[in-house]
Every structure is written in structure tokens, then in C-alpha cells.
mmCIF file of N, CA and C in Angstrom:
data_model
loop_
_atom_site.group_PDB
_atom_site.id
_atom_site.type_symbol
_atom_site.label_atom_id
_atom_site.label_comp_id
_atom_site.label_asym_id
_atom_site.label_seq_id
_atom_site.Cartn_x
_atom_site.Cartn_y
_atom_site.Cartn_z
ATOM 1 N N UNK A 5 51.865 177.849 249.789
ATOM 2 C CA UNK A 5 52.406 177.223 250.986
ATOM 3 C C UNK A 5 52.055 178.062 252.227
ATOM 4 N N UNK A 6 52.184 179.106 252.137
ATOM 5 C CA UNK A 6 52.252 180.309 253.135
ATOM 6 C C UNK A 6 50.545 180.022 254.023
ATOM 7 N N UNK A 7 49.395 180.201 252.847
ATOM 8 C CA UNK A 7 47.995 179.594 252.980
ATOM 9 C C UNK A 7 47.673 178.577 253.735
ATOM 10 N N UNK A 8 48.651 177.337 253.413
ATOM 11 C CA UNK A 8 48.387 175.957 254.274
ATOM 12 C C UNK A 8 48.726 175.888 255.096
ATOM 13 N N UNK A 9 50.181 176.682 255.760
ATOM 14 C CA UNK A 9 50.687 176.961 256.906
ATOM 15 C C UNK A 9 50.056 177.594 257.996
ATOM 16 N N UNK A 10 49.355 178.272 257.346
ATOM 17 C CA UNK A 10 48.121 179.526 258.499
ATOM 18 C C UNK A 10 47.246 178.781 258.571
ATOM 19 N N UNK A 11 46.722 177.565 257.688
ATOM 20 C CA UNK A 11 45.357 176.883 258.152
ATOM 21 C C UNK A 11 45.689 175.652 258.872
ATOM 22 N N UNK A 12 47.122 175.250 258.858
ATOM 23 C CA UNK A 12 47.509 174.298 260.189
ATOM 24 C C UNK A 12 48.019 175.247 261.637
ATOM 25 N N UNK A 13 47.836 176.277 261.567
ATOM 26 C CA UNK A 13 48.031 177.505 262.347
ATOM 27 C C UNK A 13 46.536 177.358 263.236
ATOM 28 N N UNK A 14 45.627 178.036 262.112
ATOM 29 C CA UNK A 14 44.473 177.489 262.563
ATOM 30 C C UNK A 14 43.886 176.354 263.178
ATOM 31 N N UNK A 15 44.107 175.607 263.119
ATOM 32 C CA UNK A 15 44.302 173.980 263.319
ATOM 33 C C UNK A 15 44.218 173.509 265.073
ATOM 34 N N UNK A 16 45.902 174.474 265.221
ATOM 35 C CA UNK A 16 46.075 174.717 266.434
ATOM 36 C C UNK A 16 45.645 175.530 267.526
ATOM 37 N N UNK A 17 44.675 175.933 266.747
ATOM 38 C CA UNK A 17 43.886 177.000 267.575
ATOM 39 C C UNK A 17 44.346 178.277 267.271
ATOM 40 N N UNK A 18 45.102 178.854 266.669
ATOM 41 C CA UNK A 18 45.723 180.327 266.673
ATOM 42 C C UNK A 18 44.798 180.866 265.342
ATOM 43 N N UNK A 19 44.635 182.425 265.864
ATOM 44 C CA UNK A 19 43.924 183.201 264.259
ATOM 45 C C UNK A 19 45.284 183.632 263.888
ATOM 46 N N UNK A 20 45.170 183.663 262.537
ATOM 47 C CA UNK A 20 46.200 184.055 261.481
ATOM 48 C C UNK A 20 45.830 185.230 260.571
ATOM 49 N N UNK A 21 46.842 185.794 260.367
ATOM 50 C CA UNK A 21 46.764 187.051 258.677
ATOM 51 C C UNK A 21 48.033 186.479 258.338
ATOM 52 N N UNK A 22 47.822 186.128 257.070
ATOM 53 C CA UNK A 22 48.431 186.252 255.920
ATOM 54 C C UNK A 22 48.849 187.381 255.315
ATOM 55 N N UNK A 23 49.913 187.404 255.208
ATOM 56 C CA UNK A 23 50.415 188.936 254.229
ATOM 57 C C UNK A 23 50.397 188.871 252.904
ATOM 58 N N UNK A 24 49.834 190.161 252.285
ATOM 59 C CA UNK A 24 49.543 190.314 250.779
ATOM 60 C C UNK A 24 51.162 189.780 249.899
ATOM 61 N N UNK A 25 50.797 189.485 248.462
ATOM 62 C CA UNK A 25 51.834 189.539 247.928
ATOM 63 C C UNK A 25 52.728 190.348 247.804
ATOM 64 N N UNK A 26 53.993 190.378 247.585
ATOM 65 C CA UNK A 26 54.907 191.601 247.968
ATOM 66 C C UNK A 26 55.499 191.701 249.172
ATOM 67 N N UNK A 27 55.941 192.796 249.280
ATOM 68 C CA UNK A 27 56.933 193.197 250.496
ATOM 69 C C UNK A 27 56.087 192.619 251.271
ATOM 70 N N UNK A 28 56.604 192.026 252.373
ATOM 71 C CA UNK A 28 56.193 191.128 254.077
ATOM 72 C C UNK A 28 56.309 191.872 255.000
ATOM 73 N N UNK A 29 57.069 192.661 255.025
ATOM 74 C CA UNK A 29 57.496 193.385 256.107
ATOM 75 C C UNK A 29 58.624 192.272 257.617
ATOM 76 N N UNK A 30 58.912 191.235 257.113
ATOM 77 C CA UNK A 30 59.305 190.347 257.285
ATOM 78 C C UNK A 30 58.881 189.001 258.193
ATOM 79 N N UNK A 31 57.676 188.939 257.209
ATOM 80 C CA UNK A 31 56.973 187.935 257.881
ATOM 81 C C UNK A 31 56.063 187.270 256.563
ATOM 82 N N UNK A 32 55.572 186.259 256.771
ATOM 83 C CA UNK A 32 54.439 185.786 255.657
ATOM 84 C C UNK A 32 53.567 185.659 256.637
ATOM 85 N N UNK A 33 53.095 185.176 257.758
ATOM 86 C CA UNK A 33 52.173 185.216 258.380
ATOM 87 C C UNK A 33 52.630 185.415 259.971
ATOM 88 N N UNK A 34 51.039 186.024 260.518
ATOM 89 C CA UNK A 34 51.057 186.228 261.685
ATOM 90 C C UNK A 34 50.028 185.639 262.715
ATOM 91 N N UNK A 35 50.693 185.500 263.754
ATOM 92 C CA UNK A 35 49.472 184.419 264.180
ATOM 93 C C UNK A 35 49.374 185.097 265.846
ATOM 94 N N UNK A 36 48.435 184.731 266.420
ATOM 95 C CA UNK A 36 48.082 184.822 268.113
ATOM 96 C C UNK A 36 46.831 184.026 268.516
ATOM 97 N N UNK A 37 46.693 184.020 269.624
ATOM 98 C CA UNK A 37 45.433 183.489 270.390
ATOM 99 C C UNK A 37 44.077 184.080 269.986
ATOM 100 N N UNK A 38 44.558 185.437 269.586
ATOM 101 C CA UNK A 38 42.874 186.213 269.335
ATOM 102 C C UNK A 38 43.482 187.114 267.964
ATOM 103 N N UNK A 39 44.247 186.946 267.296
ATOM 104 C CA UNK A 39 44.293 187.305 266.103
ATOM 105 C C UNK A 39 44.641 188.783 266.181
ATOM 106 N N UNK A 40 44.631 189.375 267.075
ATOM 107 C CA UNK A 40 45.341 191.178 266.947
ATOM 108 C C UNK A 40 46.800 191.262 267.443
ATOM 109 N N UNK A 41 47.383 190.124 268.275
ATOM 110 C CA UNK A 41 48.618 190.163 268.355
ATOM 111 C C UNK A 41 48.245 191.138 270.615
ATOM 112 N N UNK A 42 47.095 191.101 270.752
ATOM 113 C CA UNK A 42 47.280 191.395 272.092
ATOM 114 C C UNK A 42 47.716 190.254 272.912
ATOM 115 N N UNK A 43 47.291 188.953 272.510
ATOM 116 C CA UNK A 43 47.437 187.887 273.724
ATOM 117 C C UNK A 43 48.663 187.264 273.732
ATOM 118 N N UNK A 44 49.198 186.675 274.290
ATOM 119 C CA UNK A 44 50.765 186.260 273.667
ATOM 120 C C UNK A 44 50.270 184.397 273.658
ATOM 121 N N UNK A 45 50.952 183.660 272.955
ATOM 122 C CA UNK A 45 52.230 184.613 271.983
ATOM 123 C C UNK A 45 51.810 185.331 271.038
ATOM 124 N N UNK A 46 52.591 186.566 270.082
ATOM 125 C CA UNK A 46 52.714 186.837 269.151
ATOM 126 C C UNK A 46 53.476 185.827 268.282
ATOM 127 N N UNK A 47 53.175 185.547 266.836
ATOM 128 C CA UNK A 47 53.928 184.319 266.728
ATOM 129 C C UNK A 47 54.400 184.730 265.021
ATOM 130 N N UNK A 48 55.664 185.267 264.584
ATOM 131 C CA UNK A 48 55.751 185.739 263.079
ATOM 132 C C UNK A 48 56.302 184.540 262.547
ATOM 133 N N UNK A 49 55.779 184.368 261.162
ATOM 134 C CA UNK A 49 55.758 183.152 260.440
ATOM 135 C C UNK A 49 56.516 183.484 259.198
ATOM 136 N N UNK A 50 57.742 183.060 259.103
ATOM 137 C CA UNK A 50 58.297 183.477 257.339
ATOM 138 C C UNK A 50 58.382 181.485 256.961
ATOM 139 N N UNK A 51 57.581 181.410 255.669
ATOM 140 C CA UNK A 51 57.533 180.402 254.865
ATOM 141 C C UNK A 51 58.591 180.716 253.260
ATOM 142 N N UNK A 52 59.404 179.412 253.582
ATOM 143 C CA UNK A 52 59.910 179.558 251.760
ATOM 144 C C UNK A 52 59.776 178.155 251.915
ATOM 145 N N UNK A 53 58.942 177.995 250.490
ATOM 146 C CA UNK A 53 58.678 176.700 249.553
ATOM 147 C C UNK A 53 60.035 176.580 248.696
ATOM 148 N N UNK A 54 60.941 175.777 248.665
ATOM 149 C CA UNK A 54 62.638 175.721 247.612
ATOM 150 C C UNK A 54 62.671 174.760 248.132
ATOM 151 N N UNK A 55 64.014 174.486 247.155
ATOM 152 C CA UNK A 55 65.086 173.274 247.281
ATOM 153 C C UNK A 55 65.766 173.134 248.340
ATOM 154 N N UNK A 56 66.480 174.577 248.118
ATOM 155 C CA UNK A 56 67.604 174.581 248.449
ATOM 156 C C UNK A 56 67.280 174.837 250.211
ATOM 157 N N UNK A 57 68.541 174.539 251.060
ATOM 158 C CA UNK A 57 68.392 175.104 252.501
ATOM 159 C C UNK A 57 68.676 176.463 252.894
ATOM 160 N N UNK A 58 68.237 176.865 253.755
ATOM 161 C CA UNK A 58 68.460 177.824 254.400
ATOM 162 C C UNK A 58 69.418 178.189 255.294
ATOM 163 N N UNK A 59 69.950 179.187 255.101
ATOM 164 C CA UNK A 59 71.131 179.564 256.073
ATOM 165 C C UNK A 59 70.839 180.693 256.942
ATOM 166 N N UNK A 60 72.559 180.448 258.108
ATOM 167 C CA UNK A 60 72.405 181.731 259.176
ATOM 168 C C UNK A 60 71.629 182.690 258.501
ATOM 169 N N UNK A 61 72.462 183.269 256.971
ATOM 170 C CA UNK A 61 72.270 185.066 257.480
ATOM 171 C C UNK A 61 71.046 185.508 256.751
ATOM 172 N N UNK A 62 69.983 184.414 256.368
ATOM 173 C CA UNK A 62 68.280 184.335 255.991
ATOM 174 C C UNK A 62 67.265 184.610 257.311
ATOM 175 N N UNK A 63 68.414 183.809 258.462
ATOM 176 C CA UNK A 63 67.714 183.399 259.602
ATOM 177 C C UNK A 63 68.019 184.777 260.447
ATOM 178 N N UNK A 64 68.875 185.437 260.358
ATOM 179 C CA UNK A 64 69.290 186.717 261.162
ATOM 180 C C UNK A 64 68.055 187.444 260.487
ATOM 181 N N UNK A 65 68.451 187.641 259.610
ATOM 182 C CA UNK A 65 67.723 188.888 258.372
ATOM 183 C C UNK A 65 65.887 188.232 259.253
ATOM 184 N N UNK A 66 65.370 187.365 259.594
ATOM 185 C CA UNK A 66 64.018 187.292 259.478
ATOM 186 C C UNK A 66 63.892 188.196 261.076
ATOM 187 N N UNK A 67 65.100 187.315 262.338
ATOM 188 C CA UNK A 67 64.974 187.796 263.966
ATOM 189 C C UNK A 67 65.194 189.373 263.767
ATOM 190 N N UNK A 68 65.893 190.126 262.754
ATOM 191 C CA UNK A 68 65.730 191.469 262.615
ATOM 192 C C UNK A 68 64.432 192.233 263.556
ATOM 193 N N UNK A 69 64.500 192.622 263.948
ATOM 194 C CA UNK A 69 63.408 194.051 264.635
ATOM 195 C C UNK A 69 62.335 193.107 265.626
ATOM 196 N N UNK A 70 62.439 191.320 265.808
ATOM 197 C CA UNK A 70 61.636 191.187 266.638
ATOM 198 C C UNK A 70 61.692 191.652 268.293
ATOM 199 N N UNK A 71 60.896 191.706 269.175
ATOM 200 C CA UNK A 71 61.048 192.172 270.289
ATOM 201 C C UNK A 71 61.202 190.862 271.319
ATOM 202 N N UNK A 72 61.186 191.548 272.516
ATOM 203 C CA UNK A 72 61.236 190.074 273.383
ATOM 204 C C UNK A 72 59.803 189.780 274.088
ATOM 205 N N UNK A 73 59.176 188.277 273.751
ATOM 206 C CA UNK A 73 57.963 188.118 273.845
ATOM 207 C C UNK A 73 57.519 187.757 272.878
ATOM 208 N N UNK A 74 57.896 188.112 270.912
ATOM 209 C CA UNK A 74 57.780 187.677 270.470
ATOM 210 C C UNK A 74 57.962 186.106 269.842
ATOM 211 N N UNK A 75 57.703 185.571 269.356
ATOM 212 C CA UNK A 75 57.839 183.939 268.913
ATOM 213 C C UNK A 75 58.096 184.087 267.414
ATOM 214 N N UNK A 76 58.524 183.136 266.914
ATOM 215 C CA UNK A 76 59.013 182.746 265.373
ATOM 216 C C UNK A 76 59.142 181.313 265.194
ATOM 217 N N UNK A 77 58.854 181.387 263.853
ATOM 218 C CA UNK A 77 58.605 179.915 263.418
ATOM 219 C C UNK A 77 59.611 180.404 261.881
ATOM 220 N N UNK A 78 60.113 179.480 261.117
ATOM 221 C CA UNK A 78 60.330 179.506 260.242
ATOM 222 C C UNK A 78 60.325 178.115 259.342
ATOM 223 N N UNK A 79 59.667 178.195 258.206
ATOM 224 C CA UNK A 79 59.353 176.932 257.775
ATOM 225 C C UNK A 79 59.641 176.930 256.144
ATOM 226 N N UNK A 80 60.882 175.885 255.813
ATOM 227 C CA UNK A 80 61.509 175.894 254.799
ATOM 228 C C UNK A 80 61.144 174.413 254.380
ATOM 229 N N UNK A 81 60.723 173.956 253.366
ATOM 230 C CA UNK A 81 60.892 172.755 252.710
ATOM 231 C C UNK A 81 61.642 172.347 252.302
ATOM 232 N N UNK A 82 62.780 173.112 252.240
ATOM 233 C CA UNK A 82 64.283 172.699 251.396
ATOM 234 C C UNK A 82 65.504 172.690 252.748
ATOM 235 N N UNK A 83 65.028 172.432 253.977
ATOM 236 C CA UNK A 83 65.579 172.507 255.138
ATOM 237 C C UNK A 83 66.011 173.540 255.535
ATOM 238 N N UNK A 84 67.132 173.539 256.451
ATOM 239 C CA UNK A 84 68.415 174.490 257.095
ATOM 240 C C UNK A 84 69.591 173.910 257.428
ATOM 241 N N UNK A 85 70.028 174.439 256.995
ATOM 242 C CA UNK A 85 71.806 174.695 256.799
ATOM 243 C C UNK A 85 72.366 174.472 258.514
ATOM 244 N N UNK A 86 73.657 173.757 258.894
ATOM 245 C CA UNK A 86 74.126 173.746 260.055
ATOM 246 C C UNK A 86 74.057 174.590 260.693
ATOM 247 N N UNK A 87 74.578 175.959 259.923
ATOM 248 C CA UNK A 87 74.787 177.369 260.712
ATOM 249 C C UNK A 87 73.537 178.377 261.033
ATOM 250 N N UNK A 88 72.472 177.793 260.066
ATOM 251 C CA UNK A 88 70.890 177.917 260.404
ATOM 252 C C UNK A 88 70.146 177.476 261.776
ATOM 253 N N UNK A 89 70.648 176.556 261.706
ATOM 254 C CA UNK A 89 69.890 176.337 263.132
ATOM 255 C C UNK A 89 70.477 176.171 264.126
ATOM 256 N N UNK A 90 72.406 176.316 264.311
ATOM 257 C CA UNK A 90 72.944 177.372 265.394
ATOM 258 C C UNK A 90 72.072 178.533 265.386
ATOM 259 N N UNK A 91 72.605 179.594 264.801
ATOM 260 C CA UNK A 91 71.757 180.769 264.744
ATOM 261 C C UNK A 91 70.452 180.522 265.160
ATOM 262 N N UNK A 92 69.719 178.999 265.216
ATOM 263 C CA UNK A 92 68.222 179.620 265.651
ATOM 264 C C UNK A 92 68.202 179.420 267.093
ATOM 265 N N UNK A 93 69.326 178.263 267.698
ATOM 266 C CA UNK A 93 69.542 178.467 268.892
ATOM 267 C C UNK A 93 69.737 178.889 269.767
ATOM 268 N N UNK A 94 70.953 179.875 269.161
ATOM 269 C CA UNK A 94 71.683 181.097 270.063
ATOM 270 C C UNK A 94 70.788 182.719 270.119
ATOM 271 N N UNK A 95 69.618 182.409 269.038
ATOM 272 C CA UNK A 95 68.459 183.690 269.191
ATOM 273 C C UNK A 95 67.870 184.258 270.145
ATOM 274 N N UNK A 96 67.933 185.278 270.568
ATOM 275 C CA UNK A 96 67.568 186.588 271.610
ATOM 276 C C UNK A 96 65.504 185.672 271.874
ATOM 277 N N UNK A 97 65.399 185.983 270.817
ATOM 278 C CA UNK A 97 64.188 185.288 270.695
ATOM 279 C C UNK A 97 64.017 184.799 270.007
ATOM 280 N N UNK A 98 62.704 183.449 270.901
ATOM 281 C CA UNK A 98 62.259 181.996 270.538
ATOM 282 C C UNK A 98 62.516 181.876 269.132
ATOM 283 N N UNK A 99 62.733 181.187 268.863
ATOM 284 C CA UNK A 99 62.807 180.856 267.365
ATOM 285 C C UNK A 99 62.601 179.144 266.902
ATOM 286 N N UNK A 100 61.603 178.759 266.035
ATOM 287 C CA UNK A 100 61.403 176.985 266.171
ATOM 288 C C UNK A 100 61.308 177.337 264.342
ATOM 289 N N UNK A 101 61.804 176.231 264.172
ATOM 290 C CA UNK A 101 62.762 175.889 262.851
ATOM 291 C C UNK A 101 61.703 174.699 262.349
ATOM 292 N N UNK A 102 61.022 174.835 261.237
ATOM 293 C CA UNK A 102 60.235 173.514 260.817
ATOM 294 C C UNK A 102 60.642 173.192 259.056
ATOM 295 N N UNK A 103 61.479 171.797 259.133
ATOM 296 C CA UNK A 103 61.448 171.679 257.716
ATOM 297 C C UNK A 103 60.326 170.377 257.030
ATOM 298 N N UNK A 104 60.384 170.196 255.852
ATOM 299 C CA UNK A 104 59.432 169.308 255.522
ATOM 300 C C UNK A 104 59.327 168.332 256.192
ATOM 301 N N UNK A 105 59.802 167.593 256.687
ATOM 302 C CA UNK A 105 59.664 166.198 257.478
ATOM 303 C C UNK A 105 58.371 167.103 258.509
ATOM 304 N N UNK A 106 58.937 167.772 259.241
ATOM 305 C CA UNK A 106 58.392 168.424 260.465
ATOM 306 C C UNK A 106 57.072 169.097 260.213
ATOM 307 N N UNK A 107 56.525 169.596 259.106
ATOM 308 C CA UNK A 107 55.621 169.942 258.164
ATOM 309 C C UNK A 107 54.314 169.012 257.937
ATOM 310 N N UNK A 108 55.038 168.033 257.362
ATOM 311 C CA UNK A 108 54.413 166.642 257.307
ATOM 312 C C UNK A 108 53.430 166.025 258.492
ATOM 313 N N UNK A 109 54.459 166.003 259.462
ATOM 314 C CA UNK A 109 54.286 165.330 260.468
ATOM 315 C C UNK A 109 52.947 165.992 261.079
ATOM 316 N N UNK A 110 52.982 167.131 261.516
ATOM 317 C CA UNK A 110 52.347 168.659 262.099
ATOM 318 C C UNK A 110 51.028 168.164 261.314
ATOM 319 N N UNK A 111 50.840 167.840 260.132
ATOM 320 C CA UNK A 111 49.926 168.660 258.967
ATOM 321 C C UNK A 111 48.669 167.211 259.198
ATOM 322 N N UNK A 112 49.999 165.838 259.354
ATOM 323 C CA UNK A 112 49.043 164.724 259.798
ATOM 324 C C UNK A 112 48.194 164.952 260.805
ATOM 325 N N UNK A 113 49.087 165.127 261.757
ATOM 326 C CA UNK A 113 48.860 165.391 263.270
ATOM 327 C C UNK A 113 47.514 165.683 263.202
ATOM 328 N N UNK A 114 47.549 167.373 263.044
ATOM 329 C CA UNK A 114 46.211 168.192 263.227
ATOM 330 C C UNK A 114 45.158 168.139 261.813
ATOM 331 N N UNK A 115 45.114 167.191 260.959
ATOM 332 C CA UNK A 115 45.068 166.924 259.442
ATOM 333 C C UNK A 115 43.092 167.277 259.663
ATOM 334 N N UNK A 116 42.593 166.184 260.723
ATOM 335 C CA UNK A 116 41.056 166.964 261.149
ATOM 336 C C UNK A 116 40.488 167.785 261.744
ATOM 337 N N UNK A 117 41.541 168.697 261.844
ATOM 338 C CA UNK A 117 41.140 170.429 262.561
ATOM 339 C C UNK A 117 41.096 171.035 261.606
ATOM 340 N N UNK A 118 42.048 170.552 260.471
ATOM 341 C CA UNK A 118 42.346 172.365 259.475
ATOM 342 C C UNK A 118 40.676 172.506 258.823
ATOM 343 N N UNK A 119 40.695 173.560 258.236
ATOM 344 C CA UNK A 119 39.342 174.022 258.134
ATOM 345 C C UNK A 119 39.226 173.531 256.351
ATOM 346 N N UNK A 120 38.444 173.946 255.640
ATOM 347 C CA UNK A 120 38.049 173.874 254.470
ATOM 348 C C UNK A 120 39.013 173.817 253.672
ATOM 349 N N UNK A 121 39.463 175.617 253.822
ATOM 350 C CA UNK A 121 40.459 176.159 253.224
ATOM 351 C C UNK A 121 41.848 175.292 252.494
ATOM 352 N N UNK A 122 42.457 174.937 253.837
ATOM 353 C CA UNK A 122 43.168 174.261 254.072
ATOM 354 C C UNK A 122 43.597 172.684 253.740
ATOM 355 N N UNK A 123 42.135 171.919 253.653
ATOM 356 C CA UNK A 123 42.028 170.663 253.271
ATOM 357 C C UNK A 123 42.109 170.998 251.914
ATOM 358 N N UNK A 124 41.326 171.756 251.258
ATOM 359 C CA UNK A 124 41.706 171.636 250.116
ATOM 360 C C UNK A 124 42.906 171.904 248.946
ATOM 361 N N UNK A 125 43.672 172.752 250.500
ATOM 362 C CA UNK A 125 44.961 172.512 249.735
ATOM 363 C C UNK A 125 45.751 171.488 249.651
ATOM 364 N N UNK A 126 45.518 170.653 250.823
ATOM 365 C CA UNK A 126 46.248 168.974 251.067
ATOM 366 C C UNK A 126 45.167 167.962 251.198
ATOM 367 N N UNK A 127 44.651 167.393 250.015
ATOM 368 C CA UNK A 127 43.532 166.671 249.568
ATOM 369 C C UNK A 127 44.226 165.537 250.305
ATOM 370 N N UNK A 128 43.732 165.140 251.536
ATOM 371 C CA UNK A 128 44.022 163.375 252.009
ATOM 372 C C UNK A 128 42.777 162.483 251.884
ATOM 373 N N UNK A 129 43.537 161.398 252.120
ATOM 374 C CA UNK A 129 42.112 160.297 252.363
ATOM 375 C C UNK A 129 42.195 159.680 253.371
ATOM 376 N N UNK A 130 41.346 159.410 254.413
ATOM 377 C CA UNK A 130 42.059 158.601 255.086
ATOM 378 C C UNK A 130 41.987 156.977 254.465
ATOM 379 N N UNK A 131 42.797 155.972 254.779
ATOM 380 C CA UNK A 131 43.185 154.736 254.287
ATOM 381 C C UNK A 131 43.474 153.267 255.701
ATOM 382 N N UNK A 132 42.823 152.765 255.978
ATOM 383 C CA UNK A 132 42.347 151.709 256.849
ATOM 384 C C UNK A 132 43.097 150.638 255.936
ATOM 385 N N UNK A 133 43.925 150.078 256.723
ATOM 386 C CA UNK A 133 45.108 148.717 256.441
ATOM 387 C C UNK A 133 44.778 147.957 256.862
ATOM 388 N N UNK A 134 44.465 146.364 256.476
ATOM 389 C CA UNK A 134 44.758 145.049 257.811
ATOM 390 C C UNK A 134 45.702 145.047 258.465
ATOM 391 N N UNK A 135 45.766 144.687 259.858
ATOM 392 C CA UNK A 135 46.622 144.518 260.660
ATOM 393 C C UNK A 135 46.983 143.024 259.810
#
């Protein structure tokens, strides 16, 4: 998930790193305009693929140590919790909340930008209907 997320990252124009398996340092991906994190935004990306939703104190634990200037995205397939996305409101910094619907939508959207990589993780077709 983390993979397809950085190549609709890409999509949008932003370079991405992906973080190795293991410790994140609290992020799964990182994104900017030129990929070193000089141009703003800086943009930290924590992805969980689950069921279940996400709550406040997942969402504290990620804004931990960001600075101001930084950006955040957090993108759960199993949503967020009421008190989740208070908490992403009332955040020091930006913080944008994407669950599957929002995923979806995004992934259509920019569906002929993502690169190789990426398509081949979300094999579409396109499909022409009669009016």
C-alpha cells in the first residue's frame, strides 16, 4: 500500500522515498517538490492498510516531533475514528486525513499520471458505456 501511495504521490508531481521495512522513524513515506525535503512542502506520509479505524492517540503518536512547515497526510483504509479527525483538526500542523473512499477517488483522478510502478499495482481498464 505504502508503494501505491508514493506512486499517486508521484502522480501529483511530488518525488517520494519510501521507508525500508521496519522502524519508520514515523513516517512510511516522504514526499516534496524536489525530493530532498528543501522545497516546501515537506510532506510525511504514515499509511496503514486494516480494518479497523484509527484513533486520536495513533494520530498524536504520528504529529509527534513534526515541525511547523511541515505537512502530513495520513492514509488508513479502515478509516478514522471521531476523535481522529478532531485531533487532526485541532493539529499544530497541517494534517489531511485520507480514508479509502478518498484513496479511490485520488487514485481515479490521477489514474494516467502514476508511472509503471504504480499501475501495476492497480491494474485498471479503462471501460466506455453507452450513454
Amino acid at each position: 500500500m505504502e508503494l501505491f501511495v508514493a506512486g499517486l504521490l508521484r502522480a501529483m508531481d511530488y518525488k517520494t522515498r519510501v521507508s525500508p521495512v521496519g522502524p519508520d522513524r514515523g513516517r512510511d513515506i516522504f514526499a516534496s517538490p524536489d525530493g530532498l525535503g528543501l522545497e516546501d512542502p515537506r510532506i510525511f506520509v504514515e499509511v496503514k492498510h486494516r480494518s479497523g479505524a484509527i484513533g486520536a492517540p495513533t494520530v498524536r503518536s504520528f504529529l509527534g516531533g513534526r515541525r511547523p512547515g511541515d505537512r502530513c497526510l495520513y492514509v488508513s483504509t479502515g478509516g478514522f475514528a471521531h476523535d481522529a479527525k478532531y485531533e487532526a483538526d485541532r493539529a499544530a500542523v497541517p494534517l489531511s486525513l485520507l480514508d479509502l473512499d478518498d484513496l479511490v477517488a485520488l487514485a481515479l483522478e490521477h489514474y494516467d499520471a502514476l508511472d509503471v510502478e504504480a499501475k501495476r499495482l492497480l491494474a485498471l481498464k479503462r471501460l466506455y458505456w453507452p450513454a
